[in-house]
């Protein structure tokens, strides 16, 4: 599995991440099997959030209850979590108090002394960047968080934070799949009057991240749209699935691997965040992490998903 420095930092990460947002009701042994499947496939990075699991810190807590990491295993693991969503409402809170209290809760739930990465979970319209900077400074100085990033943020929102935050923003977690790819598709069709694909919905976020060494993490990599089901074997995408089937047979891998490879083939070193609880799907997806799709194959999948190549 390909590895690279996260956001230009000294932290080497794999290009596939195991998301643990659905483990709250799983048995301990099932959680261990899932994590072990990822580890065997070379996935050393684990993605959490304080809101995952139905109650605050529940999935983080379940992970720690099921998986006991030795000191060497903890050193080898890369644990990332997110803070900022307040479920009651819902609303967002990037205040100093909320960020620091959330981190304390995550450290306790995960049974660890530090987080490798902390992301701000979606944008807070009422953000005061000075508050964020103060929280990041305190957490970093105390050794509680080593690296910081964001999720679902635009270039302007990241610039506002970077004006005050001293630590580099190493990651931006964004929705991306073959069928949900405005991050990529708009640039391909830029300045084409009358074509919906040419409308900018993210203000050049992917290019901005590449320019500033911010790693993009792709969440919902197999979702057709915004939580409306996967595109694999879905009747809404017959042409795409024909191409996926052919390439899967050609490369002798599962279709899931081709869907992964479409993202990891991009030269931006994008990480794919898996949300499955099925160990076989983890293994299948991981097989695509280094698959060398050709340019022609990558664009064929892009067109088959419904995007225009002018």
PDB file of N, CA and C in Angstrom, residues 128-208:
ATOM      1  N   UNK A 128     -14.518  31.700  15.349  1.00  0.00           N
ATOM      2  CA  UNK A 128     -13.587  32.770  15.676  1.00  0.00           C
ATOM      3  C   UNK A 128     -12.193  32.156  15.596  1.00  0.00           C
ATOM      4  N   UNK A 129     -11.464  32.413  14.526  1.00  0.00           N
ATOM      5  CA  UNK A 129     -10.197  31.715  14.298  1.00  0.00           C
ATOM      6  C   UNK A 129      -9.184  31.890  15.428  1.00  0.00           C
ATOM      7  N   UNK A 130      -9.266  33.002  16.139  1.00  0.00           N
ATOM      8  CA  UNK A 130      -8.361  33.193  17.272  1.00  0.00           C
ATOM      9  C   UNK A 130      -8.623  32.149  18.364  1.00  0.00           C
ATOM     10  N   UNK A 131      -9.906  31.767  18.538  1.00  0.00           N
ATOM     11  CA  UNK A 131     -10.276  30.742  19.517  1.00  0.00           C
ATOM     12  C   UNK A 131      -9.720  29.384  19.102  1.00  0.00           C
ATOM     13  N   UNK A 132      -9.845  29.092  17.819  1.00  0.00           N
ATOM     14  CA  UNK A 132      -9.297  27.838  17.296  1.00  0.00           C
ATOM     15  C   UNK A 132      -7.791  27.801  17.494  1.00  0.00           C
ATOM     16  N   UNK A 133      -7.130  28.901  17.182  1.00  0.00           N
ATOM     17  CA  UNK A 133      -5.678  28.967  17.324  1.00  0.00           C
ATOM     18  C   UNK A 133      -5.253  28.750  18.770  1.00  0.00           C
ATOM     19  N   UNK A 134      -5.987  29.337  19.706  1.00  0.00           N
ATOM     20  CA  UNK A 134      -5.646  29.170  21.124  1.00  0.00           C
ATOM     21  C   UNK A 134      -5.811  27.713  21.554  1.00  0.00           C
ATOM     22  N   UNK A 135      -6.882  27.079  21.095  1.00  0.00           N
ATOM     23  CA  UNK A 135      -7.097  25.671  21.430  1.00  0.00           C
ATOM     24  C   UNK A 135      -5.996  24.796  20.835  1.00  0.00           C
ATOM     25  N   UNK A 136      -5.669  25.027  19.560  1.00  0.00           N
ATOM     26  CA  UNK A 136      -4.627  24.229  18.906  1.00  0.00           C
ATOM     27  C   UNK A 136      -3.278  24.413  19.603  1.00  0.00           C
ATOM     28  N   UNK A 137      -2.945  25.642  19.961  1.00  0.00           N
ATOM     29  CA  UNK A 137      -1.672  25.909  20.638  1.00  0.00           C
ATOM     30  C   UNK A 137      -1.586  25.137  21.957  1.00  0.00           C
ATOM     31  N   UNK A 138      -2.648  25.186  22.744  1.00  0.00           N
ATOM     32  CA  UNK A 138      -2.641  24.512  24.047  1.00  0.00           C
ATOM     33  C   UNK A 138      -2.548  22.995  23.882  1.00  0.00           C
ATOM     34  N   UNK A 139      -3.318  22.450  22.960  1.00  0.00           N
ATOM     35  CA  UNK A 139      -3.319  20.998  22.758  1.00  0.00           C
ATOM     36  C   UNK A 139      -1.982  20.510  22.208  1.00  0.00           C
ATOM     37  N   UNK A 140      -1.397  21.285  21.327  1.00  0.00           N
ATOM     38  CA  UNK A 140      -0.109  20.906  20.754  1.00  0.00           C
ATOM     39  C   UNK A 140       1.003  21.014  21.794  1.00  0.00           C
ATOM     40  N   UNK A 141       1.007  22.100  22.549  1.00  0.00           N
ATOM     41  CA  UNK A 141       2.043  22.304  23.569  1.00  0.00           C
ATOM     42  C   UNK A 141       1.978  21.233  24.650  1.00  0.00           C
ATOM     43  N   UNK A 142       0.779  20.755  24.956  1.00  0.00           N
ATOM     44  CA  UNK A 142       0.605  19.721  25.980  1.00  0.00           C
ATOM     45  C   UNK A 142       0.886  18.322  25.446  1.00  0.00           C
ATOM     46  N   UNK A 143       1.155  18.197  24.155  1.00  0.00           N
ATOM     47  CA  UNK A 143       1.427  16.891  23.570  1.00  0.00           C
ATOM     48  C   UNK A 143       0.182  16.045  23.371  1.00  0.00           C
ATOM     49  N   UNK A 144      -0.981  16.677  23.437  1.00  0.00           N
ATOM     50  CA  UNK A 144      -2.231  15.919  23.319  1.00  0.00           C
ATOM     51  C   UNK A 144      -2.674  15.729  21.874  1.00  0.00           C
ATOM     52  N   UNK A 145      -2.281  16.623  20.993  1.00  0.00           N
ATOM     53  CA  UNK A 145      -2.580  16.511  19.563  1.00  0.00           C
ATOM     54  C   UNK A 145      -1.325  16.866  18.780  1.00  0.00           C
ATOM     55  N   UNK A 146      -0.947  15.992  17.855  1.00  0.00           N
ATOM     56  CA  UNK A 146       0.290  16.213  17.113  1.00  0.00           C
ATOM     57  C   UNK A 146       0.088  16.957  15.793  1.00  0.00           C
ATOM     58  N   UNK A 147      -1.076  16.722  15.142  1.00  0.00           N
ATOM     59  CA  UNK A 147      -1.333  17.363  13.857  1.00  0.00           C
ATOM     60  C   UNK A 147      -2.800  17.777  13.787  1.00  0.00           C
ATOM     61  N   UNK A 148      -3.066  18.800  12.957  1.00  0.00           N
ATOM     62  CA  UNK A 148      -4.415  19.370  12.895  1.00  0.00           C
ATOM     63  C   UNK A 148      -4.872  19.506  11.449  1.00  0.00           C
ATOM     64  N   UNK A 149      -6.190  19.424  11.279  1.00  0.00           N
ATOM     65  CA  UNK A 149      -6.758  19.595   9.954  1.00  0.00           C
ATOM     66  C   UNK A 149      -8.216  19.980  10.049  1.00  0.00           C
ATOM     67  N   UNK A 150      -8.920  19.865   8.924  1.00  0.00           N
ATOM     68  CA  UNK A 150     -10.315  20.266   8.838  1.00  0.00           C
ATOM     69  C   UNK A 150     -11.086  19.234   8.035  1.00  0.00           C
ATOM     70  N   UNK A 151     -12.392  19.447   7.929  1.00  0.00           N
ATOM     71  CA  UNK A 151     -13.194  18.630   7.020  1.00  0.00           C
ATOM     72  C   UNK A 151     -14.223  19.511   6.336  1.00  0.00           C
ATOM     73  N   UNK A 152     -14.465  19.216   5.061  1.00  0.00           N
ATOM     74  CA  UNK A 152     -15.509  19.887   4.283  1.00  0.00           C
ATOM     75  C   UNK A 152     -15.343  21.401   4.233  1.00  0.00           C
ATOM     76  N   UNK A 153     -14.112  21.880   4.182  1.00  0.00           N
ATOM     77  CA  UNK A 153     -13.883  23.328   4.182  1.00  0.00           C
ATOM     78  C   UNK A 153     -13.391  23.833   2.823  1.00  0.00           C
ATOM     79  N   UNK A 154     -13.780  25.061   2.530  1.00  0.00           N
ATOM     80  CA  UNK A 154     -13.408  25.722   1.276  1.00  0.00           C
ATOM     81  C   UNK A 154     -12.048  26.402   1.432  1.00  0.00           C
ATOM     82  N   UNK A 155     -11.440  26.810   0.321  1.00  0.00           N
ATOM     83  CA  UNK A 155     -10.184  27.559   0.421  1.00  0.00           C
ATOM     84  C   UNK A 155     -10.296  28.801   1.296  1.00  0.00           C
ATOM     85  N   UNK A 156     -11.394  29.544   1.184  1.00  0.00           N
ATOM     86  CA  UNK A 156     -11.552  30.744   2.004  1.00  0.00           C
ATOM     87  C   UNK A 156     -11.628  30.439   3.476  1.00  0.00           C
ATOM     88  N   UNK A 157     -12.341  29.374   3.824  1.00  0.00           N
ATOM     89  CA  UNK A 157     -12.444  28.993   5.230  1.00  0.00           C
ATOM     90  C   UNK A 157     -11.092  28.542   5.784  1.00  0.00           C
ATOM     91  N   UNK A 158     -10.326  27.826   4.977  1.00  0.00           N
ATOM     92  CA  UNK A 158      -8.996  27.399   5.417  1.00  0.00           C
ATOM     93  C   UNK A 158      -8.042  28.583   5.513  1.00  0.00           C
ATOM     94  N   UNK A 159      -8.145  29.524   4.573  1.00  0.00           N
ATOM     95  CA  UNK A 159      -7.301  30.714   4.638  1.00  0.00           C
ATOM     96  C   UNK A 159      -7.573  31.509   5.906  1.00  0.00           C
ATOM     97  N   UNK A 160      -8.835  31.627   6.281  1.00  0.00           N
ATOM     98  CA  UNK A 160      -9.188  32.346   7.500  1.00  0.00           C
ATOM     99  C   UNK A 160      -8.544  31.695   8.715  1.00  0.00           C
ATOM    100  N   UNK A 161      -8.579  30.379   8.785  1.00  0.00           N
ATOM    101  CA  UNK A 161      -7.937  29.679   9.901  1.00  0.00           C
ATOM    102  C   UNK A 161      -6.421  29.859   9.859  1.00  0.00           C
ATOM    103  N   UNK A 162      -5.848  29.729   8.670  1.00  0.00           N
ATOM    104  CA  UNK A 162      -4.390  29.778   8.545  1.00  0.00           C
ATOM    105  C   UNK A 162      -3.819  31.152   8.885  1.00  0.00           C
ATOM    106  N   UNK A 163      -4.658  32.181   8.837  1.00  0.00           N
ATOM    107  CA  UNK A 163      -4.201  33.512   9.231  1.00  0.00           C
ATOM    108  C   UNK A 163      -3.842  33.554  10.707  1.00  0.00           C
ATOM    109  N   UNK A 164      -4.467  32.692  11.505  1.00  0.00           N
ATOM    110  CA  UNK A 164      -4.284  32.727  12.954  1.00  0.00           C
ATOM    111  C   UNK A 164      -3.637  31.468  13.518  1.00  0.00           C
ATOM    112  N   UNK A 165      -3.932  30.309  12.921  1.00  0.00           N
ATOM    113  CA  UNK A 165      -3.417  29.028  13.435  1.00  0.00           C
ATOM    114  C   UNK A 165      -1.967  28.857  13.032  1.00  0.00           C
ATOM    115  N   UNK A 166      -1.117  28.546  13.976  1.00  0.00           N
ATOM    116  CA  UNK A 166       0.316  28.412  13.702  1.00  0.00           C
ATOM    117  C   UNK A 166       0.674  27.037  13.161  1.00  0.00           C
ATOM    118  N   UNK A 167      -0.061  26.008  13.559  1.00  0.00           N
ATOM    119  CA  UNK A 167       0.221  24.658  13.086  1.00  0.00           C
ATOM    120  C   UNK A 167      -0.287  24.486  11.648  1.00  0.00           C
ATOM    121  N   UNK A 168       0.416  23.718  10.836  1.00  0.00           N
ATOM    122  CA  UNK A 168      -0.064  23.460   9.472  1.00  0.00           C
ATOM    123  C   UNK A 168      -1.385  22.692   9.496  1.00  0.00           C
ATOM    124  N   UNK A 169      -2.262  23.004   8.564  1.00  0.00           N
ATOM    125  CA  UNK A 169      -3.459  22.186   8.355  1.00  0.00           C
ATOM    126  C   UNK A 169      -3.052  21.057   7.413  1.00  0.00           C
ATOM    127  N   UNK A 170      -3.037  19.833   7.932  1.00  0.00           N
ATOM    128  CA  UNK A 170      -2.460  18.729   7.164  1.00  0.00           C
ATOM    129  C   UNK A 170      -3.477  17.950   6.343  1.00  0.00           C
ATOM    130  N   UNK A 171      -4.778  18.121   6.629  1.00  0.00           N
ATOM    131  CA  UNK A 171      -5.782  17.331   5.919  1.00  0.00           C
ATOM    132  C   UNK A 171      -7.093  18.091   5.814  1.00  0.00           C
ATOM    133  N   UNK A 172      -7.853  17.753   4.777  1.00  0.00           N
ATOM    134  CA  UNK A 172      -9.217  18.248   4.596  1.00  0.00           C
ATOM    135  C   UNK A 172     -10.046  17.047   4.144  1.00  0.00           C
ATOM    136  N   UNK A 173     -10.984  16.609   4.990  1.00  0.00           N
ATOM    137  CA  UNK A 173     -11.792  15.433   4.673  1.00  0.00           C
ATOM    138  C   UNK A 173     -13.038  15.880   3.912  1.00  0.00           C
ATOM    139  N   UNK A 174     -13.200  15.370   2.687  1.00  0.00           N
ATOM    140  CA  UNK A 174     -14.225  15.832   1.755  1.00  0.00           C
ATOM    141  C   UNK A 174     -14.930  14.649   1.101  1.00  0.00           C
ATOM    142  N   UNK A 175     -16.204  14.795   0.781  1.00  0.00           N
ATOM    143  CA  UNK A 175     -16.893  13.718   0.087  1.00  0.00           C
ATOM    144  C   UNK A 175     -16.390  13.624  -1.345  1.00  0.00           C
ATOM    145  N   UNK A 176     -16.043  12.389  -1.757  1.00  0.00           N
ATOM    146  CA  UNK A 176     -15.545  12.168  -3.109  1.00  0.00           C
ATOM    147  C   UNK A 176     -15.724  10.710  -3.497  1.00  0.00           C
ATOM    148  N   UNK A 177     -16.347  10.493  -4.643  1.00  0.00           N
ATOM    149  CA  UNK A 177     -16.431   9.164  -5.260  1.00  0.00           C
ATOM    150  C   UNK A 177     -16.500   9.378  -6.763  1.00  0.00           C
ATOM    151  N   UNK A 178     -16.517   8.302  -7.531  1.00  0.00           N
ATOM    152  CA  UNK A 178     -16.605   8.444  -8.991  1.00  0.00           C
ATOM    153  C   UNK A 178     -17.853   9.235  -9.380  1.00  0.00           C
ATOM    154  N   UNK A 179     -18.957   8.984  -8.675  1.00  0.00           N
ATOM    155  CA  UNK A 179     -20.223   9.606  -9.041  1.00  0.00           C
ATOM    156  C   UNK A 179     -20.501  10.902  -8.285  1.00  0.00           C
ATOM    157  N   UNK A 180     -19.716  11.177  -7.253  1.00  0.00           N
ATOM    158  CA  UNK A 180     -19.845  12.432  -6.510  1.00  0.00           C
ATOM    159  C   UNK A 180     -18.479  13.111  -6.540  1.00  0.00           C
ATOM    160  N   UNK A 181     -18.198  13.754  -7.689  1.00  0.00           N
ATOM    161  CA  UNK A 181     -16.848  14.262  -7.912  1.00  0.00           C
ATOM    162  C   UNK A 181     -16.803  15.708  -8.387  1.00  0.00           C
ATOM    163  N   UNK A 182     -17.599  16.614  -7.798  1.00  0.00           N
ATOM    164  CA  UNK A 182     -17.483  18.020  -8.213  1.00  0.00           C
ATOM    165  C   UNK A 182     -16.095  18.586  -7.953  1.00  0.00           C
ATOM    166  N   UNK A 183     -15.370  18.028  -6.971  1.00  0.00           N
ATOM    167  CA  UNK A 183     -14.000  18.471  -6.707  1.00  0.00           C
ATOM    168  C   UNK A 183     -13.135  18.380  -7.965  1.00  0.00           C
ATOM    169  N   UNK A 184     -13.398  17.357  -8.769  1.00  0.00           N
ATOM    170  CA  UNK A 184     -12.607  17.094  -9.966  1.00  0.00           C
ATOM    171  C   UNK A 184     -13.321  17.577 -11.224  1.00  0.00           C
ATOM    172  N   UNK A 185     -14.630  17.336 -11.278  1.00  0.00           N
ATOM    173  CA  UNK A 185     -15.377  17.504 -12.523  1.00  0.00           C
ATOM    174  C   UNK A 185     -15.472  18.950 -12.982  1.00  0.00           C
ATOM    175  N   UNK A 186     -15.594  19.889 -12.056  1.00  0.00           N
ATOM    176  CA  UNK A 186     -15.758  21.283 -12.461  1.00  0.00           C
ATOM    177  C   UNK A 186     -14.552  21.784 -13.255  1.00  0.00           C
ATOM    178  N   UNK A 187     -13.366  21.426 -12.786  1.00  0.00           N
ATOM    179  CA  UNK A 187     -12.161  21.880 -13.467  1.00  0.00           C
ATOM    180  C   UNK A 187     -12.036  21.335 -14.871  1.00  0.00           C
ATOM    181  N   UNK A 188     -12.547  20.115 -15.073  1.00  0.00           N
ATOM    182  CA  UNK A 188     -12.485  19.506 -16.402  1.00  0.00           C
ATOM    183  C   UNK A 188     -13.350  20.282 -17.396  1.00  0.00           C
ATOM    184  N   UNK A 189     -14.470  20.824 -16.896  1.00  0.00           N
ATOM    185  CA  UNK A 189     -15.420  21.503 -17.776  1.00  0.00           C
ATOM    186  C   UNK A 189     -15.487  23.008 -17.514  1.00  0.00           C
ATOM    187  N   UNK A 190     -14.414  23.583 -17.017  1.00  0.00           N
ATOM    188  CA  UNK A 190     -14.420  25.001 -16.652  1.00  0.00           C
ATOM    189  C   UNK A 190     -14.798  25.898 -17.829  1.00  0.00           C
ATOM    190  N   UNK A 191     -15.573  26.918 -17.526  1.00  0.00           N
ATOM    191  CA  UNK A 191     -15.925  27.969 -18.488  1.00  0.00           C
ATOM    192  C   UNK A 191     -16.800  27.474 -19.629  1.00  0.00           C
ATOM    193  N   UNK A 192     -17.546  26.390 -19.415  1.00  0.00           N
ATOM    194  CA  UNK A 192     -18.469  25.913 -20.447  1.00  0.00           C
ATOM    195  C   UNK A 192     -19.877  26.401 -20.136  1.00  0.00           C
ATOM    196  N   UNK A 193     -20.295  27.429 -20.834  1.00  0.00           N
ATOM    197  CA  UNK A 193     -21.588  28.055 -20.577  1.00  0.00           C
ATOM    198  C   UNK A 193     -22.726  27.059 -20.781  1.00  0.00           C
ATOM    199  N   UNK A 194     -23.663  27.040 -19.820  1.00  0.00           N
ATOM    200  CA  UNK A 194     -24.832  26.191 -19.940  1.00  0.00           C
ATOM    201  C   UNK A 194     -24.636  24.772 -19.447  1.00  0.00           C
ATOM    202  N   UNK A 195     -23.445  24.412 -19.047  1.00  0.00           N
ATOM    203  CA  UNK A 195     -23.189  23.059 -18.551  1.00  0.00           C
ATOM    204  C   UNK A 195     -23.110  23.099 -17.026  1.00  0.00           C
ATOM    205  N   UNK A 196     -23.995  22.375 -16.364  1.00  0.00           N
ATOM    206  CA  UNK A 196     -24.040  22.390 -14.901  1.00  0.00           C
ATOM    207  C   UNK A 196     -22.709  21.959 -14.291  1.00  0.00           C
ATOM    208  N   UNK A 197     -22.029  21.049 -14.941  1.00  0.00           N
ATOM    209  CA  UNK A 197     -20.758  20.551 -14.420  1.00  0.00           C
ATOM    210  C   UNK A 197     -19.718  21.654 -14.277  1.00  0.00           C
ATOM    211  N   UNK A 198     -19.844  22.719 -15.070  1.00  0.00           N
ATOM    212  CA  UNK A 198     -18.843  23.790 -15.039  1.00  0.00           C
ATOM    213  C   UNK A 198     -19.043  24.755 -13.884  1.00  0.00           C
ATOM    214  N   UNK A 199     -20.171  24.621 -13.162  1.00  0.00           N
ATOM    215  CA  UNK A 199     -20.446  25.502 -12.025  1.00  0.00           C
ATOM    216  C   UNK A 199     -19.552  25.125 -10.848  1.00  0.00           C
ATOM    217  N   UNK A 200     -18.854  26.083 -10.283  1.00  0.00           N
ATOM    218  CA  UNK A 200     -17.965  25.816  -9.148  1.00  0.00           C
ATOM    219  C   UNK A 200     -18.777  25.702  -7.864  1.00  0.00           C
ATOM    220  N   UNK A 201     -18.660  24.560  -7.204  1.00  0.00           N
ATOM    221  CA  UNK A 201     -19.357  24.335  -5.945  1.00  0.00           C
ATOM    222  C   UNK A 201     -18.400  24.305  -4.753  1.00  0.00           C
ATOM    223  N   UNK A 202     -17.119  24.351  -5.041  1.00  0.00           N
ATOM    224  CA  UNK A 202     -16.151  24.226  -3.948  1.00  0.00           C
ATOM    225  C   UNK A 202     -15.003  25.221  -4.048  1.00  0.00           C
ATOM    226  N   UNK A 203     -15.056  26.128  -5.033  1.00  0.00           N
ATOM    227  CA  UNK A 203     -14.067  27.213  -5.146  1.00  0.00           C
ATOM    228  C   UNK A 203     -12.631  26.697  -5.310  1.00  0.00           C
ATOM    229  N   UNK A 204     -12.493  25.598  -6.042  1.00  0.00           N
ATOM    230  CA  UNK A 204     -11.155  25.095  -6.326  1.00  0.00           C
ATOM    231  C   UNK A 204     -10.463  24.454  -5.147  1.00  0.00           C
ATOM    232  N   UNK A 205     -11.237  23.745  -4.308  1.00  0.00           N
ATOM    233  CA  UNK A 205     -10.675  23.174  -3.075  1.00  0.00           C
ATOM    234  C   UNK A 205      -9.557  22.177  -3.338  1.00  0.00           C
ATOM    235  N   UNK A 206      -9.732  21.303  -4.329  1.00  0.00           N
ATOM    236  CA  UNK A 206      -8.701  20.290  -4.586  1.00  0.00           C
ATOM    237  C   UNK A 206      -7.388  20.942  -4.991  1.00  0.00           C
ATOM    238  N   UNK A 207      -7.435  21.901  -5.898  1.00  0.00           N
ATOM    239  CA  UNK A 207      -6.209  22.589  -6.317  1.00  0.00           C
ATOM    240  C   UNK A 207      -5.594  23.359  -5.150  1.00  0.00           C
ATOM    241  N   UNK A 208      -6.436  23.994  -4.344  1.00  0.00           N
ATOM    242  CA  UNK A 208      -5.935  24.724  -3.181  1.00  0.00           C
ATOM    243  C   UNK A 208      -5.182  23.771  -2.246  1.00  0.00           C
TER     244      UNK A 208
END
